PDB file of C-alpha atoms in Angstrom:
ATOM      1  CA  MET A   1     -17.563  15.851   7.433  1.00  0.00           C
ATOM      2  CA  PRO A   2     -15.957  17.458   4.848  1.00  0.00           C
ATOM      3  CA  LEU A   3     -16.339  16.049   1.394  1.00  0.00           C
ATOM      4  CA  SER A   4     -14.491  15.628  -1.734  1.00  0.00           C
ATOM      5  CA  GLU A   5     -16.030  14.374  -5.209  1.00  0.00           C
ATOM      6  CA  LEU A   6     -14.155  13.035  -7.955  1.00  0.00           C
ATOM      7  CA  ARG A   7     -16.148  13.182 -11.396  1.00  0.00           C
ATOM      8  CA  PHE A   8     -15.536  10.299 -14.039  1.00  0.00           C
ATOM      9  CA  SER A   9     -16.457  10.590 -17.425  1.00  0.00           C
ATOM     10  CA  LEU A  10     -16.709   7.002 -19.245  1.00  0.00           C
ATOM     11  CA  ALA A  11     -13.114   6.871 -20.276  1.00  0.00           C
ATOM     12  CA  ASP A  12     -12.231   7.713 -16.614  1.00  0.00           C
ATOM     13  CA  VAL A  13     -14.269   4.561 -15.741  1.00  0.00           C
ATOM     14  CA  ALA A  14     -12.407   2.581 -18.039  1.00  0.00           C
ATOM     15  CA  GLY A  15      -9.105   3.994 -17.134  1.00  0.00           C
ATOM     16  CA  VAL A  16      -9.458   2.837 -13.364  1.00  0.00           C
ATOM     17  CA  ARG A  17      -6.358   0.437 -12.765  1.00  0.00           C
ATOM     18  CA  LEU A  18      -4.819  -0.751  -9.845  1.00  0.00           C
ATOM     19  CA  ALA A  19      -1.186  -1.589  -8.842  1.00  0.00           C
ATOM     20  CA  VAL A  20       1.511  -1.750  -5.771  1.00  0.00           C
ATOM     21  CA  SER A  21       3.520   1.061  -5.299  1.00  0.00           C
ATOM     22  CA  PRO A  22       6.564   0.471  -3.578  1.00  0.00           C
ATOM     23  CA  VAL A  23       7.383   4.475  -3.056  1.00  0.00           C
ATOM     24  CA  ASN A  24       3.945   4.779  -1.157  1.00  0.00           C
ATOM     25  CA  GLU A  25       4.856   2.238   1.073  1.00  0.00           C
ATOM     26  CA  THR A  26       8.026   3.486   2.028  1.00  0.00           C
ATOM     27  CA  VAL A  27       7.015   7.493   2.331  1.00  0.00           C
ATOM     28  CA  MET A  28       3.641   6.189   4.226  1.00  0.00           C
ATOM     29  CA  SER A  29       5.951   3.975   6.859  1.00  0.00           C
ATOM     30  CA  MET A  30       7.266   6.892   8.340  1.00  0.00           C
ATOM     31  CA  TRP A  31       3.665   7.786   9.454  1.00  0.00           C
ATOM     32  CA  ALA A  32       3.976   4.197  11.896  1.00  0.00           C
ATOM     33  CA  LEU A  33       6.996   5.080  12.913  1.00  0.00           C
ATOM     34  CA  ALA A  34       6.108   8.789  14.258  1.00  0.00           C
ATOM     35  CA  SER A  35       2.915   7.265  15.590  1.00  0.00           C
ATOM     36  CA  PRO A  36       3.231   3.847  16.792  1.00  0.00           C
ATOM     37  CA  ILE A  37       0.182   3.880  18.934  1.00  0.00           C
ATOM     38  CA  HIS A  38      -1.899   4.583  16.201  1.00  0.00           C
ATOM     39  CA  TYR A  39      -0.222   1.669  13.802  1.00  0.00           C
ATOM     40  CA  ALA A  40      -0.322  -0.772  16.830  1.00  0.00           C
ATOM     41  CA  VAL A  41      -0.905  -3.858  14.474  1.00  0.00           C
ATOM     42  CA  HIS A  42       2.818  -2.481  12.914  1.00  0.00           C
ATOM     43  CA  LEU A  43       4.588  -2.922  16.337  1.00  0.00           C
ATOM     44  CA  PRO A  44       6.774  -5.642  15.213  1.00  0.00           C
ATOM     45  CA  TRP A  45       7.908  -3.499  12.079  1.00  0.00           C
ATOM     46  CA  ILE A  46       7.992  -0.490  14.093  1.00  0.00           C
ATOM     47  CA  ASP A  47      10.456  -1.964  16.773  1.00  0.00           C
ATOM     48  CA  ARG A  48      12.787  -2.989  13.890  1.00  0.00           C
ATOM     49  CA  ALA A  49      12.849   0.315  11.938  1.00  0.00           C
ATOM     50  CA  ARG A  50      13.438   2.304  14.806  1.00  0.00           C
ATOM     51  CA  ALA A  51      16.541   0.815  15.534  1.00  0.00           C
ATOM     52  CA  THR A  52      17.716   1.150  12.085  1.00  0.00           C
ATOM     53  CA  LEU A  53      16.915   4.923  12.160  1.00  0.00           C
ATOM     54  CA  ARG A  54      18.838   5.631  15.313  1.00  0.00           C
ATOM     55  CA  ARG A  55      22.109   4.393  13.153  1.00  0.00           C
ATOM     56  CA  PRO A  56      23.725   7.451  12.882  1.00  0.00           C
ATOM     57  CA  GLU A  57      24.473   6.854   8.912  1.00  0.00           C
ATOM     58  CA  VAL A  58      20.767   6.089   8.192  1.00  0.00           C
ATOM     59  CA  ALA A  59      19.265   8.732  10.075  1.00  0.00           C
ATOM     60  CA  ASP A  60      21.434  11.285   8.384  1.00  0.00           C
ATOM     61  CA  ARG A  61      20.474  10.567   4.884  1.00  0.00           C
ATOM     62  CA  VAL A  62      16.747   9.816   5.830  1.00  0.00           C
ATOM     63  CA  ARG A  63      16.011  13.177   7.639  1.00  0.00           C
ATOM     64  CA  PRO A  64      14.409  14.887   4.757  1.00  0.00           C
ATOM     65  CA  LEU A  65      11.871  12.265   4.340  1.00  0.00           C
ATOM     66  CA  VAL A  66      11.229  12.189   7.681  1.00  0.00           C
ATOM     67  CA  GLU A  67      10.387  15.745   7.708  1.00  0.00           C
ATOM     68  CA  LEU A  68       8.044  15.783   4.825  1.00  0.00           C
ATOM     69  CA  ALA A  69       6.221  12.684   5.639  1.00  0.00           C
ATOM     70  CA  ARG A  70       4.646  13.746   8.969  1.00  0.00           C
ATOM     71  CA  PRO A  71       1.548  12.425  10.696  1.00  0.00           C
ATOM     72  CA  ARG A  72      -1.424  14.306   9.737  1.00  0.00           C
ATOM     73  CA  CYS A  73       0.287  16.019   7.150  1.00  0.00           C
ATOM     74  CA  TRP A  74      -0.490  16.230   3.164  1.00  0.00           C
ATOM     75  CA  LEU A  75       2.096  14.412   1.173  1.00  0.00           C
ATOM     76  CA  PRO A  76       3.239  16.288  -1.854  1.00  0.00           C
ATOM     77  CA  ASP A  77       1.678  14.607  -4.693  1.00  0.00           C
ATOM     78  CA  PHE A  78       5.348  13.989  -6.296  1.00  0.00           C
ATOM     79  CA  LEU A  79       6.399  11.980  -3.783  1.00  0.00           C
ATOM     80  CA  THR A  80       3.779   9.436  -3.890  1.00  0.00           C
ATOM     81  CA  PRO A  81       3.403   9.216  -7.893  1.00  0.00           C
ATOM     82  CA  ALA A  82       0.648   7.539  -9.563  1.00  0.00           C
ATOM     83  CA  ALA A  83       1.547   3.829 -10.225  1.00  0.00           C
ATOM     84  CA  ARG A  84       1.499   1.375 -13.011  1.00  0.00           C
ATOM     85  CA  PRO A  85       1.101  -2.331 -12.796  1.00  0.00           C
ATOM     86  CA  ASN A  86       4.453  -4.271 -11.714  1.00  0.00           C
ATOM     87  CA  VAL A  87       6.358  -1.101 -11.118  1.00  0.00           C
ATOM     88  CA  GLU A  88       9.631  -1.337  -9.065  1.00  0.00           C
ATOM     89  CA  ILE A  89      11.136   1.262  -6.747  1.00  0.00           C
ATOM     90  CA  ALA A  90      14.259   2.131  -9.199  1.00  0.00           C
ATOM     91  CA  GLU A  91      11.186   3.580 -11.701  1.00  0.00           C
ATOM     92  CA  GLN A  92       9.341   5.303  -9.120  1.00  0.00           C
ATOM     93  CA  LEU A  93      12.737   6.912  -7.755  1.00  0.00           C
ATOM     94  CA  ASP A  94      13.816   8.192 -11.228  1.00  0.00           C
ATOM     95  CA  GLN A  95      10.168   9.365 -11.566  1.00  0.00           C
ATOM     96  CA  ILE A  96      10.543  11.583  -8.384  1.00  0.00           C
ATOM     97  CA  ALA A  97      13.709  12.725  -9.519  1.00  0.00           C
ATOM     98  CA  ALA A  98      12.590  14.039 -12.389  1.00  0.00           C
ATOM     99  CA  THR A  99       9.737  16.280 -11.138  1.00  0.00           C
ATOM    100  CA  PRO A 100       9.874  19.655 -12.591  1.00  0.00           C
ATOM    101  CA  PRO A 101      11.127  22.251  -9.653  1.00  0.00           C
ATOM    102  CA  ASP A 102       8.023  24.357 -10.428  1.00  0.00           C
ATOM    103  CA  VAL A 103       5.595  21.114  -9.710  1.00  0.00           C
ATOM    104  CA  VAL A 104       7.751  20.494  -6.364  1.00  0.00           C
ATOM    105  CA  VAL A 105       6.941  24.335  -5.227  1.00  0.00           C
ATOM    106  CA  GLN A 106       3.589  23.949  -6.120  1.00  0.00           C
ATOM    107  CA  ASP A 107       3.175  20.555  -4.531  1.00  0.00           C
ATOM    108  CA  LEU A 108       4.887  21.817  -1.267  1.00  0.00           C
ATOM    109  CA  LEU A 109       2.577  25.385  -1.216  1.00  0.00           C
ATOM    110  CA  ALA A 110      -0.365  22.771  -1.519  1.00  0.00           C
ATOM    111  CA  THR A 111       0.670  20.927   1.917  1.00  0.00           C
ATOM    112  CA  THR A 112       0.736  24.125   3.774  1.00  0.00           C
ATOM    113  CA  PRO A 113      -2.921  25.456   4.660  1.00  0.00           C
ATOM    114  CA  ARG A 114      -3.383  22.804   7.736  1.00  0.00           C
ATOM    115  CA  ARG A 115       0.298  22.968   8.506  1.00  0.00           C
ATOM    116  CA  PRO A 116       3.537  25.060   8.520  1.00  0.00           C
ATOM    117  CA  LEU A 117       6.254  23.256   6.455  1.00  0.00           C
ATOM    118  CA  SER A 118       9.171  21.953   8.041  1.00  0.00           C
ATOM    119  CA  ALA A 119      12.938  23.303   8.154  1.00  0.00           C
ATOM    120  CA  TYR A 120      13.553  20.739   5.204  1.00  0.00           C
ATOM    121  CA  GLY A 121      10.378  21.104   3.393  1.00  0.00           C
ATOM    122  CA  ARG A 122      11.157  25.282   3.502  1.00  0.00           C
ATOM    123  CA  ALA A 123      14.551  24.664   2.152  1.00  0.00           C
ATOM    124  CA  LEU A 124      13.232  22.110  -0.427  1.00  0.00           C
ATOM    125  CA  LEU A 125      10.542  25.143  -1.307  1.00  0.00           C
ATOM    126  CA  ALA A 126      13.042  27.564  -2.176  1.00  0.00           C
ATOM    127  CA  GLU A 127      15.924  25.424  -3.763  1.00  0.00           C
ATOM    128  CA  PRO A 128      13.832  22.341  -5.630  1.00  0.00           C
ATOM    129  CA  ARG A 129      16.525  21.480  -7.995  1.00  0.00           C
ATOM    130  CA  GLU A 130      19.582  21.671  -5.840  1.00  0.00           C
ATOM    131  CA  LEU A 131      17.399  19.763  -2.707  1.00  0.00           C
ATOM    132  CA  LEU A 132      15.756  17.381  -4.283  1.00  0.00           C
ATOM    133  CA  PRO A 133      18.005  14.601  -4.902  1.00  0.00           C
ATOM    134  CA  GLN A 134      18.427  14.508  -1.085  1.00  0.00           C
ATOM    135  CA  LEU A 135      14.964  13.498  -0.820  1.00  0.00           C
ATOM    136  CA  VAL A 136      15.096  10.734  -3.494  1.00  0.00           C
ATOM    137  CA  ASP A 137      18.562   9.643  -1.793  1.00  0.00           C
ATOM    138  CA  ALA A 138      16.497   9.600   1.591  1.00  0.00           C
ATOM    139  CA  VAL A 139      13.658   7.546  -0.006  1.00  0.00           C
ATOM    140  CA  ARG A 140      16.073   5.240  -0.879  1.00  0.00           C
ATOM    141  CA  VAL A 141      17.919   4.498   1.995  1.00  0.00           C
ATOM    142  CA  TRP A 142      14.772   4.214   3.843  1.00  0.00           C
ATOM    143  CA  TYR A 143      13.277   1.670   1.181  1.00  0.00           C
ATOM    144  CA  ASP A 144      16.761  -0.648   1.344  1.00  0.00           C
ATOM    145  CA  GLU A 145      17.150  -0.598   5.144  1.00  0.00           C
ATOM    146  CA  ALA A 146      13.478  -0.566   6.437  1.00  0.00           C
ATOM    147  CA  ILE A 147      11.545  -1.834   3.699  1.00  0.00           C
ATOM    148  CA  ALA A 148      13.098  -4.314   1.576  1.00  0.00           C
ATOM    149  CA  PRO A 149      14.010  -6.646   4.205  1.00  0.00           C
ATOM    150  CA  ASP A 150      10.042  -7.289   4.607  1.00  0.00           C
ATOM    151  CA  TRP A 151       8.745  -6.033   0.869  1.00  0.00           C
ATOM    152  CA  PRO A 152       8.194  -9.899   0.173  1.00  0.00           C
ATOM    153  CA  ARG A 153       5.646 -10.550   2.576  1.00  0.00           C
ATOM    154  CA  MET A 154       4.522  -6.659   2.042  1.00  0.00           C
ATOM    155  CA  ARG A 155       4.202  -7.579  -1.717  1.00  0.00           C
ATOM    156  CA  ALA A 156       2.315 -10.899  -1.418  1.00  0.00           C
ATOM    157  CA  LEU A 157      -0.566  -9.021   0.659  1.00  0.00           C
ATOM    158  CA  LEU A 158      -0.639  -6.080  -1.821  1.00  0.00           C
ATOM    159  CA  ASP A 159      -0.780  -8.368  -4.626  1.00  0.00           C
ATOM    160  CA  ALA A 160      -3.483 -10.361  -3.313  1.00  0.00           C
ATOM    161  CA  ASP A 161      -5.839  -7.183  -2.570  1.00  0.00           C
ATOM    162  CA  VAL A 162      -4.756  -6.251  -6.219  1.00  0.00           C
ATOM    163  CA  ALA A 163      -6.242  -9.730  -7.635  1.00  0.00           C
ATOM    164  CA  TYR A 164      -9.427  -9.700  -5.289  1.00  0.00           C
ATOM    165  CA  ARG A 165     -10.299  -6.026  -6.296  1.00  0.00           C
ATOM    166  CA  ALA A 166      -9.651  -6.070  -9.948  1.00  0.00           C
ATOM    167  CA  ALA A 167     -12.243  -9.008  -9.665  1.00  0.00           C
ATOM    168  CA  GLN A 168     -14.669  -7.077  -8.435  1.00  0.00           C
ATOM    169  CA  LEU A 169     -14.216  -4.147 -10.571  1.00  0.00           C
ATOM    170  CA  ALA A 170     -14.583  -6.531 -13.348  1.00  0.00           C
ATOM    171  CA  GLU A 171     -17.308  -8.222 -12.131  1.00  0.00           C
ATOM    172  CA  GLY A 172     -19.730  -5.861 -10.463  1.00  0.00           C
ATOM    173  CA  GLY A 173     -18.474  -2.484 -12.353  1.00  0.00           C
ATOM    174  CA  ALA A 174     -17.310   1.044 -10.833  1.00  0.00           C
ATOM    175  CA  GLY A 175     -20.093   1.609  -8.439  1.00  0.00           C
ATOM    176  CA  GLN A 176     -20.408  -1.636  -6.692  1.00  0.00           C
ATOM    177  CA  PHE A 177     -16.182  -1.454  -6.716  1.00  0.00           C
ATOM    178  CA  PHE A 178     -15.953   1.985  -4.667  1.00  0.00           C
ATOM    179  CA  GLU A 179     -19.001   1.541  -2.646  1.00  0.00           C
ATOM    180  CA  GLN A 180     -17.003  -2.123  -1.515  1.00  0.00           C
ATOM    181  CA  LEU A 181     -13.410  -0.381  -1.627  1.00  0.00           C
ATOM    182  CA  HIS A 182     -13.735   1.620   1.702  1.00  0.00           C
ATOM    183  CA  PRO A 183     -16.713   2.570   3.977  1.00  0.00           C
ATOM    184  CA  SER A 184     -15.563   6.252   3.128  1.00  0.00           C
ATOM    185  CA  LEU A 185     -16.487   6.158  -0.173  1.00  0.00           C
ATOM    186  CA  ARG A 186     -19.948   6.455  -2.243  1.00  0.00           C
ATOM    187  CA  TRP A 187     -20.709   5.950  -5.741  1.00  0.00           C
ATOM    188  CA  HIS A 188     -23.210   8.903  -6.958  1.00  0.00           C
ATOM    189  CA  GLY A 189     -23.792   7.878 -10.874  1.00  0.00           C
ATOM    190  CA  ASP A 190     -20.834   9.717 -12.452  1.00  0.00           C
ATOM    191  CA  ARG A 191     -18.784  10.652  -9.440  1.00  0.00           C
ATOM    192  CA  VAL A 192     -17.360   9.331  -5.968  1.00  0.00           C
ATOM    193  CA  VAL A 193     -18.132  11.515  -3.089  1.00  0.00           C
ATOM    194  CA  SER A 194     -15.371  10.726  -0.222  1.00  0.00           C
ATOM    195  CA  ASP A 195     -15.359  11.722   3.481  1.00  0.00           C
ATOM    196  CA  ASP A 196     -12.090  13.704   3.379  1.00  0.00           C
ATOM    197  CA  PRO A 197     -10.878  16.885   5.325  1.00  0.00           C
ATOM    198  CA  PHE A 198      -9.455  18.639   2.507  1.00  0.00           C
ATOM    199  CA  GLU A 199     -12.702  18.955   0.710  1.00  0.00           C
ATOM    200  CA  ARG A 200     -11.737  18.284  -3.108  1.00  0.00           C
ATOM    201  CA  ASP A 201     -13.987  18.867  -6.055  1.00  0.00           C
ATOM    202  CA  PHE A 202     -11.505  16.984  -8.846  1.00  0.00           C
ATOM    203  CA  ASP A 203     -12.695  16.219 -12.417  1.00  0.00           C
ATOM    204  CA  LEU A 204     -10.612  13.845 -13.934  1.00  0.00           C
ATOM    205  CA  ARG A 205     -10.758  14.673 -17.256  1.00  0.00           C
ATOM    206  CA  GLY A 206     -10.426  11.496 -19.118  1.00  0.00           C
ATOM    207  CA  ARG A 207      -6.943  10.663 -17.346  1.00  0.00           C
ATOM    208  CA  GLY A 208      -8.453   7.515 -15.563  1.00  0.00           C
ATOM    209  CA  LEU A 209      -7.451   6.770 -11.783  1.00  0.00           C
ATOM    210  CA  ALA A 210      -4.421   4.523 -10.409  1.00  0.00           C
ATOM    211  CA  LEU A 211      -5.177   2.967  -6.911  1.00  0.00           C
ATOM    212  CA  ASN A 212      -2.991   1.128  -5.195  1.00  0.00           C
ATOM    213  CA  PRO A 213      -3.519  -0.783  -1.646  1.00  0.00           C
ATOM    214  CA  THR A 214      -1.185   0.255   1.204  1.00  0.00           C
ATOM    215  CA  VAL A 215      -0.615  -1.149   4.052  1.00  0.00           C
ATOM    216  CA  PHE A 216       0.284   1.980   6.343  1.00  0.00           C
ATOM    217  CA  THR A 217      -3.349   3.733   6.394  1.00  0.00           C
ATOM    218  CA  GLU A 218      -5.994   2.612   8.130  1.00  0.00           C
ATOM    219  CA  ARG A 219      -8.282   5.700   8.291  1.00  0.00           C
ATOM    220  CA  ARG A 220      -9.484   6.932   4.898  1.00  0.00           C
ATOM    221  CA  VAL A 221      -8.531   6.638   0.944  1.00  0.00           C
ATOM    222  CA  LEU A 222      -5.557   9.116   0.130  1.00  0.00           C
ATOM    223  CA  TRP A 223      -5.719  11.156  -2.959  1.00  0.00           C
ATOM    224  CA  ASN A 224      -3.537  13.037  -5.382  1.00  0.00           C
ATOM    225  CA  LEU A 225      -5.816  15.456  -6.939  1.00  0.00           C
ATOM    226  CA  LEU A 226      -3.489  18.554  -7.739  1.00  0.00           C
ATOM    227  CA  GLU A 227      -4.390  19.700 -10.877  1.00  0.00           C
ATOM    228  CA  ASP A 228      -0.956  18.917 -12.695  1.00  0.00           C
ATOM    229  CA  SER A 229      -0.740  15.328 -11.073  1.00  0.00           C
ATOM    230  CA  MET A 230      -1.876  12.109 -12.453  1.00  0.00           C
ATOM    231  CA  PRO A 231      -4.927  10.902 -10.396  1.00  0.00           C
ATOM    232  CA  ALA A 232      -4.026   8.733  -7.611  1.00  0.00           C
ATOM    233  CA  GLY A 233      -5.612   7.001  -4.643  1.00  0.00           C
ATOM    234  CA  ALA A 234      -3.927   4.774  -1.643  1.00  0.00           C
ATOM    235  CA  TYR A 235      -6.547   2.617   0.128  1.00  0.00           C
ATOM    236  CA  PRO A 236      -6.339   0.335   2.915  1.00  0.00           C
ATOM    237  CA  VAL A 237      -5.220  -3.240   2.039  1.00  0.00           C
ATOM    238  CA  ARG A 238      -7.250  -5.939   3.363  1.00  0.00           C
ATOM    239  CA  GLY A 239      -6.078  -8.248   6.155  1.00  0.00           C
ATOM    240  CA  VAL A 240      -3.320  -6.412   7.219  1.00  0.00           C
ATOM    241  CA  GLY A 241      -3.652  -7.643  10.472  1.00  0.00           C
ATOM    242  CA  THR A 242      -2.289 -11.067   8.921  1.00  0.00           C
ATOM    243  CA  LEU A 243       0.629  -9.383   7.840  1.00  0.00           C
ATOM    244  CA  TRP A 244       3.443  -9.843  10.839  1.00  0.00           C
ATOM    245  CA  GLU A 245       2.261 -13.289  11.549  1.00  0.00           C
ATOM    246  CA  ALA A 246       4.758 -15.933  11.370  1.00  0.00           C
ATOM    247  CA  THR A 247       5.235 -17.556   8.318  1.00  0.00           C
ATOM    248  CA  GLY A 248       5.627 -21.377   8.042  1.00  0.00           C
ATOM    249  CA  THR A 249       4.645 -23.829  10.559  1.00  0.00           C
ATOM    250  CA  PRO A 250       4.566 -22.998  14.546  1.00  0.00           C
ATOM    251  CA  PRO A 251       7.077 -25.288  16.499  1.00  0.00           C
ATOM    252  CA  GLY A 252       5.634 -28.911  17.105  1.00  0.00           C
ATOM    253  CA  ASP A 253       2.828 -28.271  14.618  1.00  0.00           C
ATOM    254  CA  PRO A 254       0.918 -31.367  15.018  1.00  0.00           C
ATOM    255  CA  LEU A 255      -0.780 -30.489  11.616  1.00  0.00           C
ATOM    256  CA  ALA A 256       2.749 -30.767   9.865  1.00  0.00           C
ATOM    257  CA  ARG A 257       3.262 -34.456  10.959  1.00  0.00           C
ATOM    258  CA  VAL A 258       0.334 -35.561   9.161  1.00  0.00           C
ATOM    259  CA  ILE A 259       0.506 -33.530   5.724  1.00  0.00           C
ATOM    260  CA  GLY A 260       4.111 -32.321   5.887  1.00  0.00           C
ATOM    261  CA  PRO A 261       5.421 -29.185   6.863  1.00  0.00           C
ATOM    262  CA  GLY A 262       4.938 -27.347   3.492  1.00  0.00           C
ATOM    263  CA  ARG A 263       1.858 -28.110   3.000  1.00  0.00           C
ATOM    264  CA  ALA A 264       0.915 -27.084   6.663  1.00  0.00           C
ATOM    265  CA  ALA A 265       2.739 -23.528   6.303  1.00  0.00           C
ATOM    266  CA  LEU A 266       0.454 -22.913   3.181  1.00  0.00           C
ATOM    267  CA  LEU A 267      -2.798 -23.762   5.273  1.00  0.00           C
ATOM    268  CA  HIS A 268      -1.991 -21.447   8.112  1.00  0.00           C
ATOM    269  CA  LEU A 269      -1.629 -18.752   5.610  1.00  0.00           C
ATOM    270  CA  LEU A 270      -4.681 -19.296   3.851  1.00  0.00           C
ATOM    271  CA  ASP A 271      -6.898 -17.881   6.059  1.00  0.00           C
ATOM    272  CA  ALA A 272      -6.997 -14.831   3.536  1.00  0.00           C
ATOM    273  CA  ALA A 273      -6.768 -15.501  -0.193  1.00  0.00           C
ATOM    274  CA  ALA A 274      -3.414 -15.436  -1.597  1.00  0.00           C
ATOM    275  CA  THR A 275      -1.863 -16.449  -4.993  1.00  0.00           C
ATOM    276  CA  THR A 276       1.053 -18.784  -5.799  1.00  0.00           C
ATOM    277  CA  THR A 277       3.261 -16.313  -6.148  1.00  0.00           C
ATOM    278  CA  GLY A 278       2.185 -14.342  -2.807  1.00  0.00           C
ATOM    279  CA  LEU A 279       2.504 -17.788  -1.457  1.00  0.00           C
ATOM    280  CA  ALA A 280       5.855 -18.126  -2.525  1.00  0.00           C
ATOM    281  CA  ARG A 281       6.953 -14.726  -1.458  1.00  0.00           C
ATOM    282  CA  LEU A 282       5.720 -15.560   1.953  1.00  0.00           C
ATOM    283  CA  THR A 283       7.308 -18.893   2.361  1.00  0.00           C
ATOM    284  CA  GLY A 284      10.465 -18.686   0.687  1.00  0.00           C
ATOM    285  CA  MET A 285       9.379 -21.947  -1.410  1.00  0.00           C
ATOM    286  CA  SER A 286       9.825 -21.903  -4.992  1.00  0.00           C
ATOM    287  CA  ALA A 287       6.653 -21.222  -7.259  1.00  0.00           C
ATOM    288  CA  GLY A 288       6.621 -24.728  -8.379  1.00  0.00           C
ATOM    289  CA  ASN A 289       6.363 -25.807  -4.982  1.00  0.00           C
ATOM    290  CA  VAL A 290       4.000 -24.006  -3.805  1.00  0.00           C
ATOM    291  CA  SER A 291       1.952 -25.139  -7.126  1.00  0.00           C
ATOM    292  CA  GLN A 292       2.695 -28.900  -6.332  1.00  0.00           C
ATOM    293  CA  HIS A 293       1.218 -28.546  -2.907  1.00  0.00           C
ATOM    294  CA  LEU A 294      -1.947 -26.355  -3.644  1.00  0.00           C
ATOM    295  CA  ALA A 295      -2.811 -28.972  -6.435  1.00  0.00           C
ATOM    296  CA  ALA A 296      -2.523 -31.427  -3.550  1.00  0.00           C
ATOM    297  CA  LEU A 297      -4.540 -29.714  -0.954  1.00  0.00           C
ATOM    298  CA  HIS A 298      -6.909 -28.759  -3.675  1.00  0.00           C
ATOM    299  CA  ALA A 299      -7.404 -32.245  -4.494  1.00  0.00           C
ATOM    300  CA  ALA A 300      -7.907 -33.264  -0.802  1.00  0.00           C
ATOM    301  CA  GLY A 301     -10.425 -30.551  -0.419  1.00  0.00           C
ATOM    302  CA  LEU A 302      -8.396 -28.840   1.919  1.00  0.00           C
ATOM    303  CA  VAL A 303      -8.354 -25.240  -0.254  1.00  0.00           C
ATOM    304  CA  HIS A 304     -10.837 -23.735  -2.686  1.00  0.00           C
ATOM    305  CA  ARG A 305      -9.737 -21.852  -5.726  1.00  0.00           C
ATOM    306  CA  SER A 306     -11.299 -18.983  -7.669  1.00  0.00           C
ATOM    307  CA  ARG A 307     -10.171 -16.983 -10.718  1.00  0.00           C
ATOM    308  CA  GLN A 308     -10.778 -13.343 -10.014  1.00  0.00           C
ATOM    309  CA  GLY A 309      -9.281 -11.566 -13.655  1.00  0.00           C
ATOM    310  CA  ARG A 310      -6.076 -12.796 -14.687  1.00  0.00           C
ATOM    311  CA  HIS A 311      -5.121 -14.332 -11.157  1.00  0.00           C
ATOM    312  CA  VAL A 312      -6.092 -17.493  -9.228  1.00  0.00           C
ATOM    313  CA  LEU A 313      -6.599 -17.057  -5.711  1.00  0.00           C
ATOM    314  CA  TYR A 314      -6.685 -19.882  -3.020  1.00  0.00           C
ATOM    315  CA  ARG A 315      -8.185 -20.012   0.390  1.00  0.00           C
ATOM    316  CA  ASN A 316      -8.820 -22.442   3.212  1.00  0.00           C
ATOM    317  CA  SER A 317     -12.088 -24.664   3.332  1.00  0.00           C
ATOM    318  CA  ASP A 318     -14.272 -25.447   5.887  1.00  0.00           C
ATOM    319  CA  ALA A 319     -12.416 -28.736   6.391  1.00  0.00           C
ATOM    320  CA  ALA A 320      -8.874 -26.840   6.394  1.00  0.00           C
ATOM    321  CA  ARG A 321     -10.337 -24.513   9.034  1.00  0.00           C
ATOM    322  CA  VAL A 322     -11.430 -27.270  11.291  1.00  0.00           C
ATOM    323  CA  LEU A 323      -7.829 -28.993  11.034  1.00  0.00           C
ATOM    324  CA  LEU A 324      -6.242 -25.750  11.713  1.00  0.00           C
ATOM    325  CA  ARG A 325      -8.524 -25.182  14.827  1.00  0.00           C
ATOM    326  CA  ALA A 326      -7.578 -28.678  16.184  1.00  0.00           C
ATOM    327  CA  SER A 327      -3.881 -27.835  15.679  1.00  0.00           C
ATOM    328  CA  ARG A 328      -3.589 -24.608  17.331  1.00  0.00           C
ATOM    329  CA  GLY A 329      -5.627 -25.957  20.389  1.00  0.00           C
ATOM    330  CA  GLY A 330      -8.820 -24.308  19.505  1.00  0.00           C
TER     331      GLY A 330
END
């Protein structure tokens, strides 16, 4: 298996940061659309997204993104910029739009050794200044049409992962953090060794490393490691199998009749740890309402809570799991 190495200084270790990237989810979602057999967990979303892409007014504007974000191809680094905490899609789109033409060309040329560019990719290579606005528009349209309707539930899952990983990094240090981030990563004193088909040897040079979880990759960590890019990596999010589960309480849920529909809805979601904000996004309840329900469930011994960094995570207790099994007929 080919390997990549990322070399860290003390400043780079201190500069590891975690964030959610709306642009990454938008761009990488194209892989699931093109290869649904490899992304079976996302079939509910894929069915809706394919119907969206069949609309002529969407298909025409999104075509540049479809052509660049092909399966098994290296994405240009400028199209998946390093994210900072709380960044919004509009800011990331502005960042892509401001990419200098020579950087667009450099990134596109870096993608060609393993697979030739598409027709749009070749046109962008020839006229980066003129055609980059088309690509930015394609990402914007695809986000609005296919990602934004489901972004609250995606964001809740991603935020929970960021909180969990931040606590790991703070409590266990960089070595333990990277060893647990993904099975393809190993920590060797001052470097991360990654099972990676592109075989990069990369010195972070004090720039730190931005890491973001993503719902649309499973097999490995994906790196932005061109010399002129801000170093970044996208890793598979925890609990992706729960992403498309129905929120709220199942029809006729007996648990809802005992403890109320709001509290039952939260217990059904807390098989995986989540924050108050994430639960509010998933359920449509206000954060205050969620907080009141969680306080009552905690007092009753049905949820545990733990502080991880700046976040408080909630998860079902053993007693709650017994109730859920009974209500689900288990």
